[in-house]
Amino acid sequence: MEGIVGYGAYIPRNRIKVEEIAKVWGADAPSYKKGLMLEEKSVPSPDQDTITMSVEASKNALKRANIDPVKIGAVYVGSESHPYAVKPSGTVLAEALGATPECHTADFEFACKAGTEGMFVALNLVKAGAVEFGLGVGADTSQGAPGDALEYSAAAGAAAFIFGRENLVARALETYAFMTDTPDFRRRENKYYPQHGGRFTGDPAYFKHVTGAARGILEKAGAEPQDLDYVIFHQPNGKFPLRVGKLLGFSKEQILPGWLVNKLGNTYSGSSPLGLTSTLDIAKAGDKILLISYGSGAGSDAFIFEVTDHIDKVRDLAPRTRDMLDNNKNYLEYGEYAKFRHKIRKAD
Amino acid sequence: MSTPSRYWREIPQRYRKEANRCAPCDLIYFPPRLICPECGNRALEKTVLAEKGSLMTYTIIRVPPSQFKDQAPYAVGIVEMDDGVKLTGQVVDCEFDKMHTGMRLQMEFRKMYDVGHSGIICYGYKFVPEY
């Protein structure tokens, strides 16, 4: 059986509150907080990007996996904010971990589901016997245009998963993918900020694909919502994952351990993977976890994992996700935030 | 300013903190040496530096080299790692008035600087307060 042998998270220490952003743009903070169920979001330091956060999350995954990094035969980084337009993020990551040179590397892009795409491919390469261990990472330092609704949620974080066949912390019981061509969100070449379709990002996009993937994988596994102990949905805001969970018949108790968005924001490719690391931090042997990502464009990847008793031996070898979210926070004012996110253009 | 080839040559140290050790002298060299200057031993073994250490001393840089100008002011410290090696590096994610000698730090992988808007992005280690 294949599954996760090590998992790791990374969340930057900087935060900005919804009130601080709303104050600058004359927006009504309480309505954003209530409407989107967001309180604050993570902000990367100026010297952090998708690559640096991928390295830190992967180092945490390696500590839990306790394997020789040179045995990792595949390294995949999913992000919509790769630092280079042409030059892979995965080469830096693989080199920093010590996985080179016998290693297959690729960068994935599919809006917010690029992280689970890397996980999907790494897991299935292990399943096929092509590699002994495969690493899939979801990481983003996403950008929202100043004053846009996205600015209240676009955040930063990374989650990494090493897949293998022995000493599993969670068995991969089932996978499923659901995808159509739905242009709800995009960023064209050389454009700094993305554009979204407003309400079009809801029913025909997020809800159609998340429910499609959830119903598909449950049918494939012969399972009902009550057979799962935990469920994680992509979290573009606080409201969508709770609404889609209710729609599908999941309880809040199944969703909340992996629901980080109110304090973290939307970490795009890192969003549902960070929900999974947070859930693995508290899950016990035998628990079944459903993970469903969503990426605009649009599609969802779905996984069902079953936690093993090995998790108790490795869980505290690296920082827990909630600890990184709740501790060591540094609150920014909007001016610092704008500087950190390179929203201020300086002269050359 | 780093050229891609110079940056590339330093990757094992910048990314993975690869050092080497003279076993008879019990000394670690970073960056690695070919010959131990103490005993002349050429059979140095590969090792990797500890990830955590304590701040020995620090200063605040307000007039930086050109490639660090957007980062100023910033702190640079000398850190005694848990394996005894003393390293110089930037200390980030920490307010200056909260810094003190003896504080526990750990390495994190960060961007060091960009070589302009079209050049390479140089990565390496910096120090942050221990989690």
mmCIF file of C-alpha atoms in Angstrom, chain A residues 140-314:
data_model
loop_
_atom_site.group_PDB
_atom_site.id
_atom_site.type_symbol
_atom_site.label_atom_id
_atom_site.label_comp_id
_atom_site.label_asym_id
_atom_site.label_seq_id
_atom_site.Cartn_x
_atom_site.Cartn_y
_atom_site.Cartn_z
ATOM 1 C CA ASP A 140 2.045 30.226 -2.930
ATOM 2 C CA THR A 141 2.677 33.876 -2.202
ATOM 3 C CA SER A 142 -0.514 34.889 -3.918
ATOM 4 C CA GLN A 143 -1.360 38.453 -4.904
ATOM 5 C CA GLY A 144 -4.662 40.306 -4.897
ATOM 6 C CA ALA A 145 -4.996 43.657 -6.622
ATOM 7 C CA PRO A 146 -5.046 46.599 -4.169
ATOM 8 C CA GLY A 147 -8.607 47.227 -3.007
ATOM 9 C CA ASP A 148 -9.975 44.097 -4.689
ATOM 10 C CA ALA A 149 -11.905 41.515 -2.641
ATOM 11 C CA LEU A 150 -9.007 39.124 -3.244
ATOM 12 C CA GLU A 151 -6.654 41.369 -1.289
ATOM 13 C CA TYR A 152 -8.441 40.385 1.928
ATOM 14 C CA SER A 153 -7.706 36.700 1.369
ATOM 15 C CA ALA A 154 -4.580 36.252 -0.837
ATOM 16 C CA ALA A 155 -2.020 34.817 1.608
ATOM 17 C CA ALA A 156 1.158 32.755 1.790
ATOM 18 C CA GLY A 157 2.041 29.266 3.005
ATOM 19 C CA ALA A 158 3.288 25.845 1.948
ATOM 20 C CA ALA A 159 2.625 22.190 2.657
ATOM 21 C CA ALA A 160 4.744 19.216 1.586
ATOM 22 C CA PHE A 161 4.046 15.492 1.429
ATOM 23 C CA ILE A 162 6.517 12.666 0.848
ATOM 24 C CA PHE A 163 4.877 9.544 -0.563
ATOM 25 C CA GLY A 164 6.276 6.034 -0.235
ATOM 26 C CA ARG A 165 5.305 2.446 0.525
ATOM 27 C CA GLU A 166 6.665 1.709 4.028
ATOM 28 C CA ASN A 167 6.349 3.361 7.447
ATOM 29 C CA LEU A 168 3.235 5.195 6.299
ATOM 30 C CA VAL A 169 1.616 7.851 8.461
ATOM 31 C CA ALA A 170 -1.471 7.659 6.227
ATOM 32 C CA ARG A 171 -2.477 5.130 3.565
ATOM 33 C CA ALA A 172 -3.869 6.544 0.302
ATOM 34 C CA LEU A 173 -7.110 4.592 -0.136
ATOM 35 C CA GLU A 174 -8.541 6.392 -3.168
ATOM 36 C CA THR A 175 -7.907 9.231 -5.611
ATOM 37 C CA TYR A 176 -10.211 10.968 -8.082
ATOM 38 C CA ALA A 177 -10.089 14.029 -10.348
ATOM 39 C CA PHE A 178 -12.937 16.177 -11.731
ATOM 40 C CA MET A 179 -12.198 18.877 -14.320
ATOM 41 C CA THR A 180 -13.870 21.056 -16.979
ATOM 42 C CA ASP A 181 -12.880 24.185 -18.900
ATOM 43 C CA THR A 182 -14.409 26.981 -16.791
ATOM 44 C CA PRO A 183 -12.780 30.434 -17.064
ATOM 45 C CA ASP A 184 -13.633 31.775 -13.593
ATOM 46 C CA PHE A 185 -10.184 33.230 -12.756
ATOM 47 C CA ARG A 186 -7.042 33.954 -14.745
ATOM 48 C CA ARG A 187 -3.825 35.931 -14.980
ATOM 49 C CA ARG A 188 -2.449 36.634 -18.443
ATOM 50 C CA GLU A 189 1.270 36.719 -19.306
ATOM 51 C CA ASN A 190 3.088 39.765 -17.834
ATOM 52 C CA LYS A 191 0.065 40.860 -15.795
ATOM 53 C CA TYR A 192 0.837 41.431 -12.142
ATOM 54 C CA TYR A 193 -2.603 40.732 -10.658
ATOM 55 C CA PRO A 194 -5.187 38.079 -11.537
ATOM 56 C CA GLN A 195 -8.782 38.776 -12.548
ATOM 57 C CA HIS A 196 -11.775 36.839 -11.330
ATOM 58 C CA GLY A 197 -15.359 36.383 -12.445
ATOM 59 C CA GLY A 198 -17.046 37.647 -9.260
ATOM 60 C CA ARG A 199 -20.105 35.515 -8.585
ATOM 61 C CA PHE A 200 -19.186 33.243 -11.522
ATOM 62 C CA THR A 201 -16.435 31.818 -9.263
ATOM 63 C CA GLY A 202 -19.187 30.303 -7.071
ATOM 64 C CA ASP A 203 -21.824 27.871 -8.339
ATOM 65 C CA PRO A 204 -20.512 26.999 -11.838
ATOM 66 C CA ALA A 205 -16.892 26.933 -10.649
ATOM 67 C CA TYR A 206 -16.024 26.116 -7.004
ATOM 68 C CA PHE A 207 -19.264 24.387 -6.016
ATOM 69 C CA LYS A 208 -19.721 22.372 -9.214
ATOM 70 C CA HIS A 209 -16.167 20.973 -9.162
ATOM 71 C CA VAL A 210 -15.830 20.399 -5.420
ATOM 72 C CA THR A 211 -19.168 18.610 -5.215
ATOM 73 C CA GLY A 212 -18.352 16.692 -8.421
ATOM 74 C CA ALA A 213 -15.067 15.477 -6.993
ATOM 75 C CA ALA A 214 -16.569 14.688 -3.582
ATOM 76 C CA ARG A 215 -19.460 12.679 -4.997
ATOM 77 C CA GLY A 216 -17.130 10.943 -7.485
ATOM 78 C CA ILE A 217 -14.581 9.775 -4.923
ATOM 79 C CA LEU A 218 -17.260 8.742 -2.406
ATOM 80 C CA GLU A 219 -18.959 6.639 -5.073
ATOM 81 C CA LYS A 220 -15.611 5.138 -6.157
ATOM 82 C CA ALA A 221 -14.793 4.266 -2.534
ATOM 83 C CA GLY A 222 -18.325 3.059 -1.761
ATOM 84 C CA ALA A 223 -18.445 5.510 1.156
ATOM 85 C CA GLU A 224 -20.897 8.007 2.637
ATOM 86 C CA PRO A 225 -19.974 11.357 4.268
ATOM 87 C CA GLN A 226 -20.454 9.873 7.760
ATOM 88 C CA ASP A 227 -17.801 7.214 6.997
ATOM 89 C CA LEU A 228 -15.099 9.954 6.996
ATOM 90 C CA ASP A 229 -13.698 11.368 10.228
ATOM 91 C CA TYR A 230 -12.385 14.594 8.664
ATOM 92 C CA VAL A 231 -12.861 16.490 5.423
ATOM 93 C CA ILE A 232 -10.804 19.320 3.958
ATOM 94 C CA PHE A 233 -12.029 21.503 1.112
ATOM 95 C CA HIS A 234 -10.152 24.254 -0.688
ATOM 96 C CA GLN A 235 -10.552 27.464 1.320
ATOM 97 C CA PRO A 236 -10.719 30.611 -0.868
ATOM 98 C CA ASN A 237 -12.667 32.235 1.998
ATOM 99 C CA GLY A 238 -14.257 30.987 5.189
ATOM 100 C CA LYS A 239 -17.746 30.621 3.800
ATOM 101 C CA PHE A 240 -17.275 28.398 0.731
ATOM 102 C CA PRO A 241 -15.830 25.288 2.454
ATOM 103 C CA LEU A 242 -18.471 25.389 5.205
ATOM 104 C CA ARG A 243 -21.279 25.831 2.665
ATOM 105 C CA VAL A 244 -20.056 23.074 0.367
ATOM 106 C CA GLY A 245 -19.578 20.767 3.362
ATOM 107 C CA LYS A 246 -23.168 21.308 4.463
ATOM 108 C CA LEU A 247 -24.371 20.779 0.898
ATOM 109 C CA LEU A 248 -22.599 17.409 0.754
ATOM 110 C CA GLY A 249 -23.776 16.247 4.197
ATOM 111 C CA PHE A 250 -20.624 16.811 6.277
ATOM 112 C CA SER A 251 -20.746 18.219 9.798
ATOM 113 C CA LYS A 252 -18.756 21.194 11.105
ATOM 114 C CA GLU A 253 -16.855 18.793 13.407
ATOM 115 C CA GLN A 254 -15.511 16.998 10.320
ATOM 116 C CA ILE A 255 -14.448 20.270 8.670
ATOM 117 C CA LEU A 256 -13.105 22.576 11.411
ATOM 118 C CA PRO A 257 -9.755 20.847 12.256
ATOM 119 C CA GLY A 258 -8.570 21.571 8.712
ATOM 120 C CA TRP A 259 -10.361 24.926 8.338
ATOM 121 C CA LEU A 260 -7.579 27.471 8.781
ATOM 122 C CA VAL A 261 -8.728 30.228 6.442
ATOM 123 C CA ASN A 262 -10.197 32.675 8.995
ATOM 124 C CA LYS A 263 -6.725 33.234 10.501
ATOM 125 C CA LEU A 264 -4.528 32.205 7.545
ATOM 126 C CA GLY A 265 -6.263 33.518 4.423
ATOM 127 C CA ASN A 266 -6.234 31.681 1.108
ATOM 128 C CA THR A 267 -2.791 30.212 0.521
ATOM 129 C CA TYR A 268 -3.878 29.101 -2.983
ATOM 130 C CA SER A 269 -1.851 25.972 -3.857
ATOM 131 C CA GLY A 270 -1.045 25.549 -0.167
ATOM 132 C CA SER A 271 -4.657 25.970 0.996
ATOM 133 C CA SER A 272 -6.212 22.481 1.161
ATOM 134 C CA PRO A 273 -2.759 20.808 1.630
ATOM 135 C CA LEU A 274 -2.240 22.933 4.791
ATOM 136 C CA GLY A 275 -5.710 21.847 5.915
ATOM 137 C CA LEU A 276 -4.439 18.268 5.557
ATOM 138 C CA THR A 277 -1.235 18.876 7.575
ATOM 139 C CA SER A 278 -3.331 20.524 10.298
ATOM 140 C CA THR A 279 -5.717 17.550 10.367
ATOM 141 C CA LEU A 280 -2.882 14.984 10.395
ATOM 142 C CA ASP A 281 -1.497 16.848 13.426
ATOM 143 C CA ILE A 282 -4.522 15.796 15.496
ATOM 144 C CA ALA A 283 -5.783 12.622 13.760
ATOM 145 C CA LYS A 284 -5.445 9.179 15.334
ATOM 146 C CA ALA A 285 -4.875 5.718 13.890
ATOM 147 C CA GLY A 286 -7.782 4.493 11.776
ATOM 148 C CA ASP A 287 -9.183 7.984 11.056
ATOM 149 C CA LYS A 288 -10.223 8.514 7.448
ATOM 150 C CA ILE A 289 -9.596 11.930 5.872
ATOM 151 C CA LEU A 290 -11.123 13.266 2.649
ATOM 152 C CA LEU A 291 -9.136 16.016 0.889
ATOM 153 C CA ILE A 292 -10.657 17.983 -1.991
ATOM 154 C CA SER A 293 -8.765 20.805 -3.660
ATOM 155 C CA TYR A 294 -10.110 23.332 -6.135
ATOM 156 C CA GLY A 295 -8.285 25.231 -8.830
ATOM 157 C CA SER A 296 -9.885 27.838 -11.048
ATOM 158 C CA GLY A 297 -9.938 27.033 -14.672
ATOM 159 C CA ALA A 298 -11.282 24.637 -13.256
ATOM 160 C CA GLY A 299 -10.969 21.349 -11.426
ATOM 161 C CA SER A 300 -10.684 19.426 -8.193
ATOM 162 C CA ASP A 301 -8.418 16.593 -7.046
ATOM 163 C CA ALA A 302 -9.733 14.280 -4.337
ATOM 164 C CA PHE A 303 -7.942 11.862 -1.994
ATOM 165 C CA ILE A 304 -9.051 9.598 0.849
ATOM 166 C CA PHE A 305 -6.338 8.816 3.407
ATOM 167 C CA GLU A 306 -6.450 6.445 6.369
ATOM 168 C CA VAL A 307 -4.170 7.390 9.282
ATOM 169 C CA THR A 308 -1.882 4.710 10.781
ATOM 170 C CA ASP A 309 -0.520 4.352 14.315
ATOM 171 C CA HIS A 310 2.951 5.328 12.994
ATOM 172 C CA ILE A 311 1.801 8.962 13.039
ATOM 173 C CA ASP A 312 2.169 9.145 16.824
ATOM 174 C CA LYS A 313 5.902 8.415 16.491
ATOM 175 C CA VAL A 314 6.633 11.173 13.962
#
